[in-house]
Tab-separated table of C-alpha atoms in Angstrom:
chain	number	residue	atom	x	y	z
A	1	MET	CA	5.091	24.345	-5.897
A	2	ILE	CA	6.035	21.816	-3.218
A	3	LYS	CA	4.478	19.000	-5.238
A	4	GLN	CA	6.267	20.179	-8.379
A	5	LEU	CA	9.622	20.354	-6.598
A	6	LEU	CA	9.107	16.959	-4.952
A	7	ASP	CA	8.190	15.452	-8.325
A	8	GLU	CA	11.357	16.924	-9.830
A	9	ALA	CA	13.461	15.661	-6.921
A	10	ALA	CA	11.975	12.179	-7.267
A	11	SER	CA	12.689	12.061	-10.998
A	12	VAL	CA	16.328	12.964	-10.331
A	13	LYS	CA	16.916	10.792	-7.257
A	14	ASN	CA	14.960	7.646	-8.154
A	15	THR	CA	17.604	6.158	-10.429
A	16	LEU	CA	20.176	3.403	-10.116
A	17	ASP	CA	22.973	5.878	-10.833
A	18	ASN	CA	21.923	7.918	-7.831
A	19	LEU	CA	21.389	4.799	-5.733
A	20	TYR	CA	25.019	3.789	-6.266
A	21	SER	CA	26.330	7.308	-5.603
A	22	HIS	CA	26.292	6.673	-1.831
A	23	PRO	CA	26.163	3.463	0.254
A	24	ASP	CA	22.663	2.004	0.486
A	25	PRO	CA	21.411	-1.511	1.409
A	26	LEU	CA	19.313	-1.588	-1.756
A	27	GLN	CA	22.610	-1.860	-3.658
A	28	VAL	CA	23.124	-5.331	-2.175
A	29	VAL	CA	19.623	-6.278	-3.274
A	30	TYR	CA	20.473	-5.299	-6.845
A	31	ASP	CA	23.758	-7.179	-6.594
A	32	ASN	CA	21.644	-10.310	-5.998
A	33	ILE	CA	18.712	-9.395	-8.230
A	34	ASN	CA	18.685	-12.714	-10.123
A	35	HIS	CA	18.918	-14.893	-7.010
A	36	LYS	CA	15.950	-17.225	-6.566
A	37	ASP	CA	15.553	-16.029	-2.973
A	38	ILE	CA	15.663	-12.322	-3.789
A	39	GLU	CA	12.588	-11.546	-1.645
A	40	PHE	CA	14.324	-13.023	1.422
A	41	ILE	CA	17.650	-11.381	0.596
A	42	ALA	CA	15.873	-8.041	0.272
A	43	LEU	CA	14.195	-8.555	3.644
A	44	ILE	CA	17.523	-9.343	5.300
A	45	CYS	CA	19.009	-6.206	3.741
A	46	ALA	CA	16.077	-4.077	4.895
A	47	LEU	CA	15.957	-5.376	8.467
A	48	PHE	CA	19.709	-4.933	8.940
A	49	ALA	CA	19.384	-1.359	7.648
A	50	TYR	CA	20.059	0.543	10.833
A	51	GLY	CA	23.171	2.525	11.714
A	52	ASN	CA	25.793	3.878	9.332
A	53	ALA	CA	24.916	3.145	5.692
A	54	GLY	CA	28.498	2.278	4.790
A	55	ALA	CA	28.781	-0.187	7.673
A	56	ILE	CA	25.432	-1.751	6.735
A	57	VAL	CA	26.507	-2.380	3.143
A	58	LYS	CA	29.910	-3.712	4.219
A	59	PHE	CA	28.244	-6.209	6.569
A	60	LEU	CA	25.593	-7.302	4.062
A	61	LYS	CA	28.183	-7.996	1.376
A	62	LYS	CA	29.849	-10.501	3.704
A	63	LEU	CA	26.701	-12.573	4.204
A	64	ASP	CA	26.306	-15.923	2.472
A	65	PHE	CA	22.683	-15.917	1.342
A	66	SER	CA	22.953	-19.537	0.181
A	67	LEU	CA	22.558	-20.395	3.881
A	68	LEU	CA	18.814	-20.034	3.309
A	69	ASP	CA	19.020	-23.515	1.761
A	70	LYS	CA	21.301	-25.109	4.363
A	71	SER	CA	20.570	-27.243	7.410
A	72	ASP	CA	20.211	-25.683	10.851
A	73	ASN	CA	23.595	-27.102	11.884
A	74	GLU	CA	25.314	-25.628	8.835
A	75	ILE	CA	23.705	-22.246	9.467
A	76	LYS	CA	24.831	-22.296	13.097
A	77	GLU	CA	28.440	-22.291	11.883
A	78	LEU	CA	27.911	-18.765	10.549
A	79	ASN	CA	30.306	-16.275	12.118
A	80	ASN	CA	28.917	-12.850	11.247
A	81	LEU	CA	27.789	-10.261	13.756
A	82	TYR	CA	26.452	-6.744	13.373
A	83	ARG	CA	25.913	-4.149	16.098
A	84	PHE	CA	22.972	-5.480	18.191
A	85	GLN	CA	23.115	-8.964	16.654
A	86	SER	CA	25.608	-11.578	17.818
A	87	SER	CA	26.770	-14.369	15.525
A	88	GLN	CA	24.224	-16.639	17.200
A	89	ASP	CA	21.488	-14.072	16.562
A	90	VAL	CA	22.399	-13.826	12.875
A	91	ALA	CA	22.411	-17.605	12.541
A	92	GLN	CA	18.988	-17.889	14.173
A	93	ILE	CA	17.661	-15.136	11.896
A	94	PHE	CA	18.688	-17.237	8.897
A	95	ILE	CA	17.160	-20.348	10.449
A	96	SER	CA	13.833	-18.593	11.019
A	97	LEU	CA	13.722	-17.216	7.486
A	98	LYS	CA	14.667	-20.607	6.054
A	99	ARG	CA	11.757	-22.177	7.934
A	100	PHE	CA	9.425	-19.460	6.658
A	101	LYS	CA	10.683	-20.113	3.112
A	102	GLU	CA	9.935	-23.819	3.508
A	103	LYS	CA	6.285	-22.967	4.251
A	104	THR	CA	5.526	-20.172	1.814
A	105	SER	CA	6.934	-17.142	0.021
A	106	ILE	CA	6.867	-13.657	1.537
A	107	LYS	CA	5.011	-12.523	-1.581
A	108	ASP	CA	2.196	-15.064	-1.232
A	109	PHE	CA	1.970	-14.554	2.521
A	110	SER	CA	1.846	-10.771	2.149
A	111	HIS	CA	-0.728	-10.875	-0.631
A	112	LYS	CA	-2.996	-13.158	1.416
A	113	ILE	CA	-2.977	-10.887	4.480
A	114	TYR	CA	-3.255	-7.744	2.377
A	115	LYS	CA	-6.315	-8.950	0.470
A	116	SER	CA	-8.069	-10.043	3.667
A	117	SER	CA	-7.549	-6.674	5.401
A	118	LYS	CA	-10.148	-3.911	5.300
A	119	GLU	CA	-7.961	-1.090	6.657
A	120	ASN	CA	-4.392	-0.508	7.843
A	121	LYS	CA	-3.514	-3.087	5.226
A	122	LEU	CA	0.265	-2.811	5.252
A	123	LEU	CA	0.443	-2.673	9.045
A	124	ASN	CA	-1.643	-5.852	9.171
A	125	VAL	CA	0.778	-7.526	6.760
A	126	ILE	CA	3.732	-6.502	8.940
A	127	TYR	CA	2.022	-7.645	12.149
A	128	ALA	CA	1.119	-11.000	10.605
A	129	PHE	CA	4.634	-11.566	9.298
A	130	ILE	CA	6.197	-10.843	12.700
A	131	ASN	CA	3.783	-13.194	14.464
A	132	GLU	CA	4.475	-15.926	11.921
A	133	ILE	CA	8.248	-15.574	12.285
A	134	TYR	CA	8.090	-15.897	16.067
A	135	SER	CA	5.917	-18.998	15.722
A	136	LEU	CA	8.661	-20.747	13.722
A	137	ASN	CA	11.519	-20.481	16.214
A	138	ASP	CA	11.627	-20.481	20.022
A	139	TYR	CA	14.955	-18.634	20.035
A	140	ARG	CA	14.850	-15.216	21.698
A	141	SER	CA	17.421	-12.525	22.446
A	142	ALA	CA	17.520	-8.735	22.447
A	143	GLY	CA	19.332	-8.698	19.104
A	144	TYR	CA	17.005	-11.241	17.486
A	145	GLU	CA	13.903	-9.382	18.651
A	146	PHE	CA	15.319	-6.026	17.565
A	147	PHE	CA	15.905	-7.446	14.099
A	148	PHE	CA	12.375	-8.779	13.609
A	149	SER	CA	10.701	-6.140	15.835
A	150	LYS	CA	7.580	-6.787	17.896
A	151	VAL	CA	3.915	-6.147	17.262
A	152	ASN	CA	2.898	-2.866	18.884
A	153	LYS	CA	0.946	0.293	18.085
A	154	THR	CA	3.822	2.736	18.515
A	155	SER	CA	6.587	1.478	16.191
A	156	ALA	CA	6.979	3.250	12.834
A	157	TYR	CA	8.329	-0.025	11.369
A	158	LYS	CA	10.753	1.937	9.188
A	159	ARG	CA	12.687	-1.108	7.984
A	160	TYR	CA	9.585	-3.116	7.068
A	161	CYS	CA	8.014	-0.112	5.331
A	162	MET	CA	11.202	0.305	3.324
A	163	TYR	CA	11.176	-3.368	2.391
A	164	TYR	CA	7.639	-3.175	1.072
A	165	ARG	CA	8.498	-0.006	-0.843
A	166	TRP	CA	11.308	-1.911	-2.568
A	167	MET	CA	9.081	-4.885	-3.362
A	168	VAL	CA	5.827	-3.119	-4.332
A	169	ARG	CA	6.774	0.046	-6.213
A	170	ASN	CA	7.889	-0.466	-9.798
A	171	ASP	CA	10.160	2.162	-11.304
A	172	ASN	CA	13.846	2.783	-12.018
A	173	LEU	CA	14.610	2.312	-8.312
A	174	ASP	CA	12.197	-0.200	-6.788
A	175	LEU	CA	11.632	-3.801	-7.868
A	176	GLY	CA	7.865	-4.143	-8.270
A	177	LEU	CA	7.815	-7.854	-7.387
A	178	PHE	CA	4.747	-7.809	-5.107
A	179	ASP	CA	2.270	-6.818	-7.770
A	180	GLU	CA	-0.957	-7.505	-5.854
A	181	ILE	CA	-0.279	-4.784	-3.282
A	182	ASN	CA	-1.386	-1.306	-4.287
A	183	PRO	CA	1.432	1.281	-4.010
A	184	ALA	CA	-1.213	3.683	-2.677
A	185	ASP	CA	-1.303	1.629	0.544
A	186	LEU	CA	2.436	1.812	1.226
A	187	LEU	CA	3.631	3.589	4.363
A	188	MET	CA	6.542	5.972	4.757
A	189	PRO	CA	9.832	4.450	6.001
A	190	LEU	CA	10.245	7.048	8.740
A	191	ASP	CA	13.817	7.598	9.931
A	192	THR	CA	15.768	10.596	11.220
A	193	HIS	CA	16.258	11.902	7.677
A	194	THR	CA	12.675	11.688	6.429
A	195	HIS	CA	11.332	12.851	9.812
A	196	LYS	CA	13.558	15.930	9.679
A	197	MET	CA	12.508	16.663	6.103
A	198	GLY	CA	8.836	16.266	6.960
A	199	LEU	CA	9.137	18.773	9.792
A	200	LYS	CA	11.135	21.297	7.749
A	201	LEU	CA	8.633	21.165	4.892
A	202	GLY	CA	5.651	21.490	7.226
A	203	LEU	CA	4.262	18.138	6.121
A	204	ILE	CA	4.084	16.916	9.723
A	205	THR	CA	3.940	18.494	13.173
A	206	ARG	CA	4.646	15.496	15.403
A	207	LYS	CA	8.093	15.701	16.966
A	208	GLN	CA	8.273	12.016	17.927
A	209	ALA	CA	9.179	9.673	15.050
A	210	ASP	CA	6.639	7.007	15.969
A	211	GLN	CA	3.767	5.245	14.241
A	212	LYS	CA	1.434	8.243	14.509
A	213	CYS	CA	4.078	10.405	12.860
A	214	MET	CA	4.670	7.813	10.142
A	215	LEU	CA	0.947	7.718	9.362
A	216	GLU	CA	0.826	11.526	9.361
A	217	LEU	CA	3.658	11.822	6.845
A	218	SER	CA	2.246	9.010	4.706
A	219	LYS	CA	-1.087	10.853	4.559
A	220	ALA	CA	0.616	14.137	3.644
A	221	LEU	CA	2.539	12.555	0.764
A	222	ARG	CA	-0.598	10.771	-0.396
A	223	GLU	CA	-2.151	14.194	-0.997
A	224	PHE	CA	0.647	14.958	-3.482
A	225	CYS	CA	0.420	11.581	-5.224
A	226	PRO	CA	-2.553	9.435	-4.127
A	227	ASN	CA	-1.541	6.445	-6.255
A	228	ASP	CA	2.156	6.394	-5.353
A	229	PRO	CA	2.985	8.447	-2.226
A	230	LEU	CA	6.329	6.732	-1.632
A	231	LYS	CA	7.756	7.979	-4.912
A	232	TYR	CA	9.048	10.845	-2.735
A	233	ASP	CA	10.675	8.715	-0.028
A	234	PHE	CA	14.113	8.176	-1.527
A	235	ALA	CA	14.399	11.790	-2.688
A	236	LEU	CA	13.576	13.166	0.778
A	237	TYR	CA	15.979	10.698	2.374
A	238	ARG	CA	18.804	11.421	-0.059
A	239	ILE	CA	18.487	15.221	0.176
A	240	SER	CA	18.879	15.011	3.957
A	241	GLN	CA	21.498	12.231	3.972
A	242	THR	CA	23.799	14.056	1.547
A	243	ASN	CA	23.142	17.530	2.979
A	244	ASP	CA	21.948	18.745	-0.421
A	245	GLU	CA	21.496	22.332	0.753
A	246	LYS	CA	20.426	23.703	-2.621
A	247	ALA	CA	17.579	21.218	-2.999
A	248	LEU	CA	16.598	21.521	0.661
A	249	ASN	CA	16.582	25.341	0.668
A	250	GLU	CA	14.464	25.436	-2.468
A	251	LEU	CA	11.943	23.044	-0.962
A	252	ILE	CA	11.805	24.993	2.338
A	253	LYS	CA	11.471	28.333	0.545
A	254	ASN	CA	8.493	27.109	-1.424
A	255	ALA	CA	6.974	25.389	1.593
A	256	ARG	CA	6.855	28.741	3.381
A	257	SER	CA	5.624	30.818	0.457
């Protein structure tokens, strides 16, 4: 019954109409869907996706993504800041991504690491990307490092996992641009909403929303849909975010029966 209800929830929630019903950074991705640098724009949207969803979208809509083609000096004139990132941090983020873009695409880079990995494939892709980014720019600050994260064995990497969900899955919601990565290998973008839902539904037992918990929830969802476990991500997130009590109570009732 839980699988059936989750499948029904996913079919209802995984639509563009539902996406635009409440603020979400993926909206800004779709607003720029035909941009030549969509994979970089999507990454910027994903990695700035922390805090209030409305504030995230408002900030992202103010960004000039054409800066990805500008000189370092032109980028340094940028005057946008967001929560942990100062204007200088945001400028250096654009500079680092521009330098990455000059070397390769995120798609090609990700596919190369993915195909060379035997296990923990997506985590290896994320680790490799972070290491590459830091090799391109000596700039460091708390805000800059929070944005790109660091390589460690405890982080759930929610924002990166969400990015790869957007880019790998191919349905009415996600873009399906990274076609050499198997959706079966995607990992759950674990945040307060999906963590809470996982606990309430008995899919996980770990109280700390860390990497172990993320792997636990990813494994649980893979049992429902081995080929596409993240089809349930947006539905679980949206039910919690919007306090959809009817959907939540029905899921909990059937989880306990």
